[in-house]
Coordinates of C-alpha atoms and ligand atoms in Angstrom, one line a residue:
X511 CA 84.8 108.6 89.5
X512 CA 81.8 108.2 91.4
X513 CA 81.6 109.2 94.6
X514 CA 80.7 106.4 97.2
X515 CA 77.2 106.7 98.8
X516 CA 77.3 107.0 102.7
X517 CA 75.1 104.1 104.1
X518 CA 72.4 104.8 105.9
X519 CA 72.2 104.3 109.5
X520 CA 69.2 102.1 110.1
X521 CA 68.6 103.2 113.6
X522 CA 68.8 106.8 113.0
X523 CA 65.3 106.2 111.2
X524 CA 61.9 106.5 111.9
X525 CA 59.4 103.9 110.7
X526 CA 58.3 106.7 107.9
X527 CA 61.3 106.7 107.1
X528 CA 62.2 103.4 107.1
X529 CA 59.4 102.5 104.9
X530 CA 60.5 105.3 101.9
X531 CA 63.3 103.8 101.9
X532 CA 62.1 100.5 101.3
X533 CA 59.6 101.6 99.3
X534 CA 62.3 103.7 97.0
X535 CA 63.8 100.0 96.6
X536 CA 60.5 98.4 95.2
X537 CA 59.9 96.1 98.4
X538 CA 56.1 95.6 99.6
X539 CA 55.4 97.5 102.9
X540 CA 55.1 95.2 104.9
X541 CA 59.3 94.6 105.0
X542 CA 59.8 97.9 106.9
X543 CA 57.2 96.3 109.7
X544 CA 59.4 92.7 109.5
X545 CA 62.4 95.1 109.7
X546 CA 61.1 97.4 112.6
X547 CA 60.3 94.2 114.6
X548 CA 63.7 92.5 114.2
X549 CA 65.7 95.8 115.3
X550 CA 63.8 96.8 118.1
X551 CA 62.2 93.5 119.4
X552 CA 64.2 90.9 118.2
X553 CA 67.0 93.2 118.7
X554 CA 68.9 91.9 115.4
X555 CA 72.9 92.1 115.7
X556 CA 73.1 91.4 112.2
X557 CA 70.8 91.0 108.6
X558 CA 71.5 87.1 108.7
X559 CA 69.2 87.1 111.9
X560 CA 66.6 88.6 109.4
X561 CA 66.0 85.3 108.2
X562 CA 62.4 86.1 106.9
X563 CA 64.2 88.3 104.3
X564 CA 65.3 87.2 101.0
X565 CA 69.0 86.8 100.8
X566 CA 69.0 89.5 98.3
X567 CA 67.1 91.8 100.5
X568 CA 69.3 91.3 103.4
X569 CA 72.5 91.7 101.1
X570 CA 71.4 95.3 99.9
X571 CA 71.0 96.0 103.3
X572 CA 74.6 94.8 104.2
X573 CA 75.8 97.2 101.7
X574 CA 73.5 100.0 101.9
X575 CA 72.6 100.2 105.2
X576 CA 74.6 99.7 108.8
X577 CA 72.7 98.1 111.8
X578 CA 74.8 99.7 114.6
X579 CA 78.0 102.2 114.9
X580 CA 79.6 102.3 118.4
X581 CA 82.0 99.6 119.3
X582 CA 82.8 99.1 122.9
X583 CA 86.1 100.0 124.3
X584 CA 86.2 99.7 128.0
X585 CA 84.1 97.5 129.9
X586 CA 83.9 97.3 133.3
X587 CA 82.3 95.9 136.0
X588 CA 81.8 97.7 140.0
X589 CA 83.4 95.4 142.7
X590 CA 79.5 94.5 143.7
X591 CA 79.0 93.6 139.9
X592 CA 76.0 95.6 140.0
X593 CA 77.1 98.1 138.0
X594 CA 78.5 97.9 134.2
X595 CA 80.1 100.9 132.8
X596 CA 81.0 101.0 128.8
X597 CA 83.0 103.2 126.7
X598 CA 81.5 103.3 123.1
X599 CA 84.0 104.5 120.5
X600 CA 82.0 106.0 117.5
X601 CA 83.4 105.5 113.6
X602 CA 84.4 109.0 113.5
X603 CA 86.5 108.8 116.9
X604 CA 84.1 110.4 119.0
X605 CA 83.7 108.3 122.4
X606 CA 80.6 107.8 124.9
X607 CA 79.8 106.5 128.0
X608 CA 77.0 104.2 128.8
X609 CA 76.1 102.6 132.4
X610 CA 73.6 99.7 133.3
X611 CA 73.3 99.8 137.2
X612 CA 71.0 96.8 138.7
X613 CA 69.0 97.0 142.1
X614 CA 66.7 94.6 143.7
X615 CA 63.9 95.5 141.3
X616 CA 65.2 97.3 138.8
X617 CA 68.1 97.7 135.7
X618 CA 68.7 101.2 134.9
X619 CA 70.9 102.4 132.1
X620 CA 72.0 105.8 132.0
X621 CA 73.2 106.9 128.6
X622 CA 74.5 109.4 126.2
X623 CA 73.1 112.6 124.2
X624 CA 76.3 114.1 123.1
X625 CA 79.8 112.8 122.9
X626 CA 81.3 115.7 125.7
X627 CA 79.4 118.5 126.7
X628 CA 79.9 122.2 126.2
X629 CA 78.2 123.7 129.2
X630 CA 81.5 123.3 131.4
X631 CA 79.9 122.1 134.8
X632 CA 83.2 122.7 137.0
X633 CA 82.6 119.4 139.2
X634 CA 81.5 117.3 136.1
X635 CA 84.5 115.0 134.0
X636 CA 82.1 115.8 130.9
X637 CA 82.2 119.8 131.0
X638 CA 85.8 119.3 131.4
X639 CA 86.8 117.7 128.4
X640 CA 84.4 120.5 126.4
X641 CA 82.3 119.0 123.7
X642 CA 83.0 117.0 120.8
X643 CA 80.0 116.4 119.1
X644 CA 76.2 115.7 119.2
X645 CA 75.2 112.5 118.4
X646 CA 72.5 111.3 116.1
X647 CA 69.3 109.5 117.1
X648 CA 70.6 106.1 116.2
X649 CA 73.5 106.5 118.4
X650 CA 71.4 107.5 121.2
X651 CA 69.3 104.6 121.1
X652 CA 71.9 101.9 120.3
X653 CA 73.2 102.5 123.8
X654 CA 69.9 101.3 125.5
X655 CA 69.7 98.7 122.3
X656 CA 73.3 97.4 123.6
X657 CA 72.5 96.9 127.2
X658 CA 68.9 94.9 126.2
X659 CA 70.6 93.0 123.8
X660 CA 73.2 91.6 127.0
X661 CA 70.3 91.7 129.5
X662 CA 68.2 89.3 126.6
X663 CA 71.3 86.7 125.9
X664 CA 72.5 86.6 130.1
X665 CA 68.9 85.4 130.3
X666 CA 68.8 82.8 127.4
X667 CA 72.1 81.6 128.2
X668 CA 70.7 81.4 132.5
X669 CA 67.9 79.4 130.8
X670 CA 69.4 76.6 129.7
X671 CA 71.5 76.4 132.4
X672 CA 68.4 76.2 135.0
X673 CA 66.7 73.7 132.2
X674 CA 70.2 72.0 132.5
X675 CA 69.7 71.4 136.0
X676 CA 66.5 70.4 136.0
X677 CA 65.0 74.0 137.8
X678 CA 61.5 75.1 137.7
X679 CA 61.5 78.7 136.5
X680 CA 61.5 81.0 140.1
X681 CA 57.9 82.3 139.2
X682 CA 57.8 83.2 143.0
X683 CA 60.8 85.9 142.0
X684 CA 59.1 89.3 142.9
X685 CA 62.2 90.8 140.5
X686 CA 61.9 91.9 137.4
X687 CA 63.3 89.5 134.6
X688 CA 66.9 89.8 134.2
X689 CA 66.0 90.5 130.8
X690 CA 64.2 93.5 131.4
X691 CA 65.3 96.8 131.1
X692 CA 62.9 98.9 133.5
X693 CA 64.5 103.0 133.5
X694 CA 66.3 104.5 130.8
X695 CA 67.9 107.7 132.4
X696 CA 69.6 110.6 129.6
X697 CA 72.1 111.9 132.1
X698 CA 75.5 110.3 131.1
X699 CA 77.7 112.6 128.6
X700 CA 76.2 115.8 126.8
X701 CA 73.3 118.0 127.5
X702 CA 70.2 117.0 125.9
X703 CA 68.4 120.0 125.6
X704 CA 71.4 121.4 123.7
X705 CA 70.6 118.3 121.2
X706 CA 67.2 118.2 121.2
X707 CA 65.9 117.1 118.1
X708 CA 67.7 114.0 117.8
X709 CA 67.5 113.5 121.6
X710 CA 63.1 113.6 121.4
X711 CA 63.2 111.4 118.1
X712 CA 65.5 108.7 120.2
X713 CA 62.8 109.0 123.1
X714 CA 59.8 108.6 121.1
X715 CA 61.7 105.6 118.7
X716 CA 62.5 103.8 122.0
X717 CA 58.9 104.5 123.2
X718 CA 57.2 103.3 119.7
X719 CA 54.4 100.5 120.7
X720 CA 55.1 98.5 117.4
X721 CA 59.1 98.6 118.3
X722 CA 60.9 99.0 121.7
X723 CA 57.5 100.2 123.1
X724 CA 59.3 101.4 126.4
X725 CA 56.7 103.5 128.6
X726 CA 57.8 106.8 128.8
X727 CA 56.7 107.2 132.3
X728 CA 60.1 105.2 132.9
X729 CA 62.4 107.0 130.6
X730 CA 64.0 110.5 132.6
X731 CA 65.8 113.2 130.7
X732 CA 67.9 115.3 132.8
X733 CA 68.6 119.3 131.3
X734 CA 71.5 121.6 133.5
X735 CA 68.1 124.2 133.3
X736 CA 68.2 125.7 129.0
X737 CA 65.1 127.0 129.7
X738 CA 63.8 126.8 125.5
X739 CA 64.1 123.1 126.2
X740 CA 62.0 123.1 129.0
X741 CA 59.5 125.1 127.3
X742 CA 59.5 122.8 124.0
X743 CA 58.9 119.7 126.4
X744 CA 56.1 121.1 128.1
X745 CA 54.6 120.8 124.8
X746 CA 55.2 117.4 123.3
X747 CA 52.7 115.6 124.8
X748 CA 54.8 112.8 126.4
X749 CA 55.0 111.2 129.8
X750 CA 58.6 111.8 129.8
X751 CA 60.1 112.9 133.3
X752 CA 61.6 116.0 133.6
X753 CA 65.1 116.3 135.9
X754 CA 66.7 119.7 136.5
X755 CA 70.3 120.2 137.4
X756 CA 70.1 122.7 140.2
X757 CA 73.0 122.6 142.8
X758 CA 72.6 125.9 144.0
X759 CA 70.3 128.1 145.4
X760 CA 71.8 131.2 144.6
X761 CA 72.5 133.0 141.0
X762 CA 76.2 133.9 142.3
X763 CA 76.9 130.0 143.3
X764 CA 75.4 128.3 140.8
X765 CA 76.7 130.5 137.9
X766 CA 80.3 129.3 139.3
X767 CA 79.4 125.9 139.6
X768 CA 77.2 125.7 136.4
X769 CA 77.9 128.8 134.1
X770 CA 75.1 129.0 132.3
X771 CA 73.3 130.1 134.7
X772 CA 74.1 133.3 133.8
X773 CA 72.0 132.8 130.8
X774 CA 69.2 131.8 132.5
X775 CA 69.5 132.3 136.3
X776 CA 67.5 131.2 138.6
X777 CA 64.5 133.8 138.0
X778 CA 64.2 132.5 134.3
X779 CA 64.7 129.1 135.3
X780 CA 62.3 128.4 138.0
X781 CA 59.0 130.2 136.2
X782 CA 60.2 127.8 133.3
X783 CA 59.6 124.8 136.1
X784 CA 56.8 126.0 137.2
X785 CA 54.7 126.2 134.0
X786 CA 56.4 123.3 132.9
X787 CA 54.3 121.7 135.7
X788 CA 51.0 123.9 135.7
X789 CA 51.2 122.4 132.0
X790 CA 51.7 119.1 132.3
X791 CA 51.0 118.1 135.8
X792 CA 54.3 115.8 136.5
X793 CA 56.6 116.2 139.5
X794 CA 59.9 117.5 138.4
X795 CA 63.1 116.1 139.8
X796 CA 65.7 118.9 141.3
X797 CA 69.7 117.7 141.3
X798 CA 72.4 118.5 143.2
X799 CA 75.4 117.6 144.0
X800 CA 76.9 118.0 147.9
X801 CA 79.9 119.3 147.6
X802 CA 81.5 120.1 151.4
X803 CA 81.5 123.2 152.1
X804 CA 80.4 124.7 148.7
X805 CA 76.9 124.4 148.4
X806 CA 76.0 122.2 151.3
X807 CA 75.6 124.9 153.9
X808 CA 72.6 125.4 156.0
X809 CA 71.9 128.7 154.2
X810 CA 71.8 126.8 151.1
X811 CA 69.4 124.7 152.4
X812 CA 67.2 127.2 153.3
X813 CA 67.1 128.9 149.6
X814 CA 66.3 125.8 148.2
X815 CA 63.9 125.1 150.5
X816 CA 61.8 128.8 149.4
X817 CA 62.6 128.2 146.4
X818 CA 60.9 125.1 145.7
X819 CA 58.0 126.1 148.4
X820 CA 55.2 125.0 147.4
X821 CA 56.2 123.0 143.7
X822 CA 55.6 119.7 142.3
X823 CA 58.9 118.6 143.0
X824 CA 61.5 116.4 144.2
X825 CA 65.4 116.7 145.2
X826 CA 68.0 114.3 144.7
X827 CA 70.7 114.3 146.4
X828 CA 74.0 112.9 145.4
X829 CA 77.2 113.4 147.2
X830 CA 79.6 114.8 144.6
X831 CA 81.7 111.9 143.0
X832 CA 85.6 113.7 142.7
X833 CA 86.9 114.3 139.2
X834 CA 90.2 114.8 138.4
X835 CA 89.7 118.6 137.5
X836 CA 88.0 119.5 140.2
X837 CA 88.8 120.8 143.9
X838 CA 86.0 119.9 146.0
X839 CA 85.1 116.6 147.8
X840 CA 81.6 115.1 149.0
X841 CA 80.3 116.4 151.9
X842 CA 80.5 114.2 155.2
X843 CA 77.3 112.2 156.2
X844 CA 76.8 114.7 159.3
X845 CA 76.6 117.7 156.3
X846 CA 74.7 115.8 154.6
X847 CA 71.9 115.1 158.0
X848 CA 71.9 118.7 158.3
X849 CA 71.2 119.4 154.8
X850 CA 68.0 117.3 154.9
X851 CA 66.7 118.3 158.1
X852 CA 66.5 121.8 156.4
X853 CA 64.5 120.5 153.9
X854 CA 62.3 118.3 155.8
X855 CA 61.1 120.8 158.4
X856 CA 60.3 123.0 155.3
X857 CA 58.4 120.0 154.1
X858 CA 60.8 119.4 150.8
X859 CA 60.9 115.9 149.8
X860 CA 64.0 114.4 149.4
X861 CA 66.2 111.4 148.8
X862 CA 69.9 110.7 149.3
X863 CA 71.3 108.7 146.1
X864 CA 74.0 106.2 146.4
X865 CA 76.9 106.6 144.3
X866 CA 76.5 103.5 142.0
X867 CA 80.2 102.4 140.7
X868 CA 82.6 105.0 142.1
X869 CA 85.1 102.2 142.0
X870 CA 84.6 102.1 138.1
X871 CA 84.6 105.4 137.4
X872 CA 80.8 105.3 136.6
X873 CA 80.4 109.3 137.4
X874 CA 79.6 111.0 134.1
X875 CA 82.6 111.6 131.8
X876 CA 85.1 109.5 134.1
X877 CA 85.8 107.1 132.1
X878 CA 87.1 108.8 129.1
X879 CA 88.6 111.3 131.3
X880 CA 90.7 108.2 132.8
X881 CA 91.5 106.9 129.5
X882 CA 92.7 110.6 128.8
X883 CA 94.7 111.2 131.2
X884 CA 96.3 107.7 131.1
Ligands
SAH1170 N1 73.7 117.6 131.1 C1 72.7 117.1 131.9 C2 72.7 115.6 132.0 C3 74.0 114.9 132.2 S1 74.8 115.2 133.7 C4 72.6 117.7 133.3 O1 73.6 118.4 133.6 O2 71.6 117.5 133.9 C5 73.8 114.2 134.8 C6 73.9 114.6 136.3 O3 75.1 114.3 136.8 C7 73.6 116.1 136.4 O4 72.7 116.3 137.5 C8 75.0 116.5 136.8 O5 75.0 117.7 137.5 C9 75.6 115.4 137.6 N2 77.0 115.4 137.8 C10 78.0 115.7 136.9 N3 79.2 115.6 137.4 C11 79.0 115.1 138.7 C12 79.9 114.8 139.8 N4 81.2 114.9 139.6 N5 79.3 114.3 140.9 C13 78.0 114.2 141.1 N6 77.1 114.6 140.1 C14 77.6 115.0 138.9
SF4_1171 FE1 77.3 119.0 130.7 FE2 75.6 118.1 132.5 FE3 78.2 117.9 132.8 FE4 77.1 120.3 133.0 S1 76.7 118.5 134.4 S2 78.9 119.8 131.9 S3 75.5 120.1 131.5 S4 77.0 116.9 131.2

């Protein structure tokens, strides 16, 4: 018997690659550019959109090929309905979180590099549930593709219903379209520095001028500090910014809270920053998570602040959002105040992030952790 060919995922390509394979099946070049367009522009749910393809064309590629893999399994919206969560379920079982968040000016989705994580954060719902697998490319960027694709058809479908009424378009809107997608953030589930190929090919597909052609300057990838990443990205030669999981100060906190630390503490981590930035001359983003009483402490505070003396940097705060396998709680608002004031007379800059979604679960790994322990 012969065995059945696996079909090849279209969006785990890159246009070389895209165009051998056309090219393998006799078609002229200019299909994989027709092709290219329709997935990442037109952003194609299906061949018979392709309509400038011959129906034979688009029937091979209904059998040998598949457009998209993850199917959505939980949607949900925050009270303030600013705030979409999704849990993708993969063919082979494995599941994924997605989020779109919109603000005044802005729609930021945060997605996925690896379906679980295996750095085993204590706070985060990821860590907990240890990882399952990495994911592939494609599956990175069909969560960004999924959230465009809504963004583009709520706007066509507002449209006609301003046409209906009569409406001029609101060209005095200072907004972005509704349409528009304006930050792509990698910090939902997985690491994706433990990942990295596929996580850099994603990036740089999303960021391809004759497809998706999303700036890199807006696109943030966010590492818990594997120091070989680092190093590899201060080399590629893309505007990409750079976020580094911090949450501690010191090598004895921070290797409880985040264990691999102990792999690369704090003095292999921080030179790695530094060059990163002598390199490349972007401002890095430090994270960390207030957690009362844990690592919200003045004297905290004050080794972050000589820490960072001195570095192209940034910290974001974000009061830690509870998971289920977790002790601690976010630190009160007067924590919080003193926290900063630390950092401000040392002359750190700073911002305090709002939790986006907390009613929906929209921390990293929470959803599936719910629909686990459910
Ligand atoms: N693995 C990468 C990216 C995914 S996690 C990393 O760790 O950076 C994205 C961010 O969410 C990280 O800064 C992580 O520390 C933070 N995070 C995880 N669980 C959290 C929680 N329960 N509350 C607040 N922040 C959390
Ligand atoms: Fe993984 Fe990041 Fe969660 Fe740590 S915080 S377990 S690295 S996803």
């Amino acid at each position: 018997m012969k065995a059945e060919k696996k079909p090849v995922a279209l969006l785990d390509l890159s246009f070389d690659e895209l165009s051998s394979l056309f090219q393998s099946w006799g078609e002229p070049a200019y299909r994989a550019k027709q092709v290219w367009a329709r997935l990442y522009q037109g952003l194609a749910a299906s061949f018979d959109e392709m309509s400038e393809l011959p129906k034979s064309l688009r029937q091979r590629l209904a059998q040998e090929t598949i457009l998209g893999q993850l199917t959505s399994r939980i949607e949900q919206r925050s009270s303030d309905k600013q705030t979409r969560k999704v849990l993708f379920a993969l063919p082979d079982g494995a599941q994924v979180e997605a989020v779109l968040m919109s603000y005044e000016r802005r729609r930021t989705t945060c997605i996925s590099t690896q379906a679980g994580c295996g750095m085993g954060c204590s706070f985060c719902a990821t860590g907990q549930g240890g990882l399952q697998r990495n994911l592939t490319s494609g599956e990175i960027v069909e969560q960004v593709l999924y959230f465009a694709h809504e963004l583009k058809a709520g706007s066509q479908k507002s449209e006609v219903r301003s046409q209906k009424r009569g409406r001029q378009s609101p060209t005095s809107d200072p907004r972005p379209p509704i349409s528009e997608l304006t930050n792509i953030v990698l910090m939902g589930m997985g690491e994706p520095f433990a990942n990295y190929d596929p996580v850099m090919a994603a990036v740089r597909r999303l960021n391809d001028s004759s497809g998706f052609n999303f700036g890199a300057r807006r696109m943030t990838v966010s590492t818990v500090g594997l120091v070989p990443g680092i190093k590899k990205l201060a080399v590629e030669n893309i505007q990409i910014n750079l976020a580094v999981s911090l949450h501690a100060a010191t090598d004895d906190l921070r290797s409880k809270l985040v264990p691999i630390n102990k792999q690369y503490p704090l003095s292999t981590l921080l030179p790695a920053v530094r060059e990163y930035i002598t390199q490349t001359h972007r401002r890095v983003s430090f994270e960390w998570a207030l957690i009362e009483g844990v690592n919200d402490t003045p004297e905290q505070a004050r080794a972050l602040a000589a820490l960072l003396k001195g570095m192209l940097c940034h910290v974001n705060l974000i009061p830690l959002n509870p998971t289920s396998d977790y002790p601690g709680a976010a630190s009160t608002r007067e924590r919080i105040a003193a926290f900063r004031s630390v950092l401000e007379s040392a002359g750190i800059a700073n911002t305090l992030r709002l939790r986006r979604g907390i009613d929906i679960q929209a921390g990293c790994g929470q959803l599936r952790q719910r629909a686990r322990d459910k």
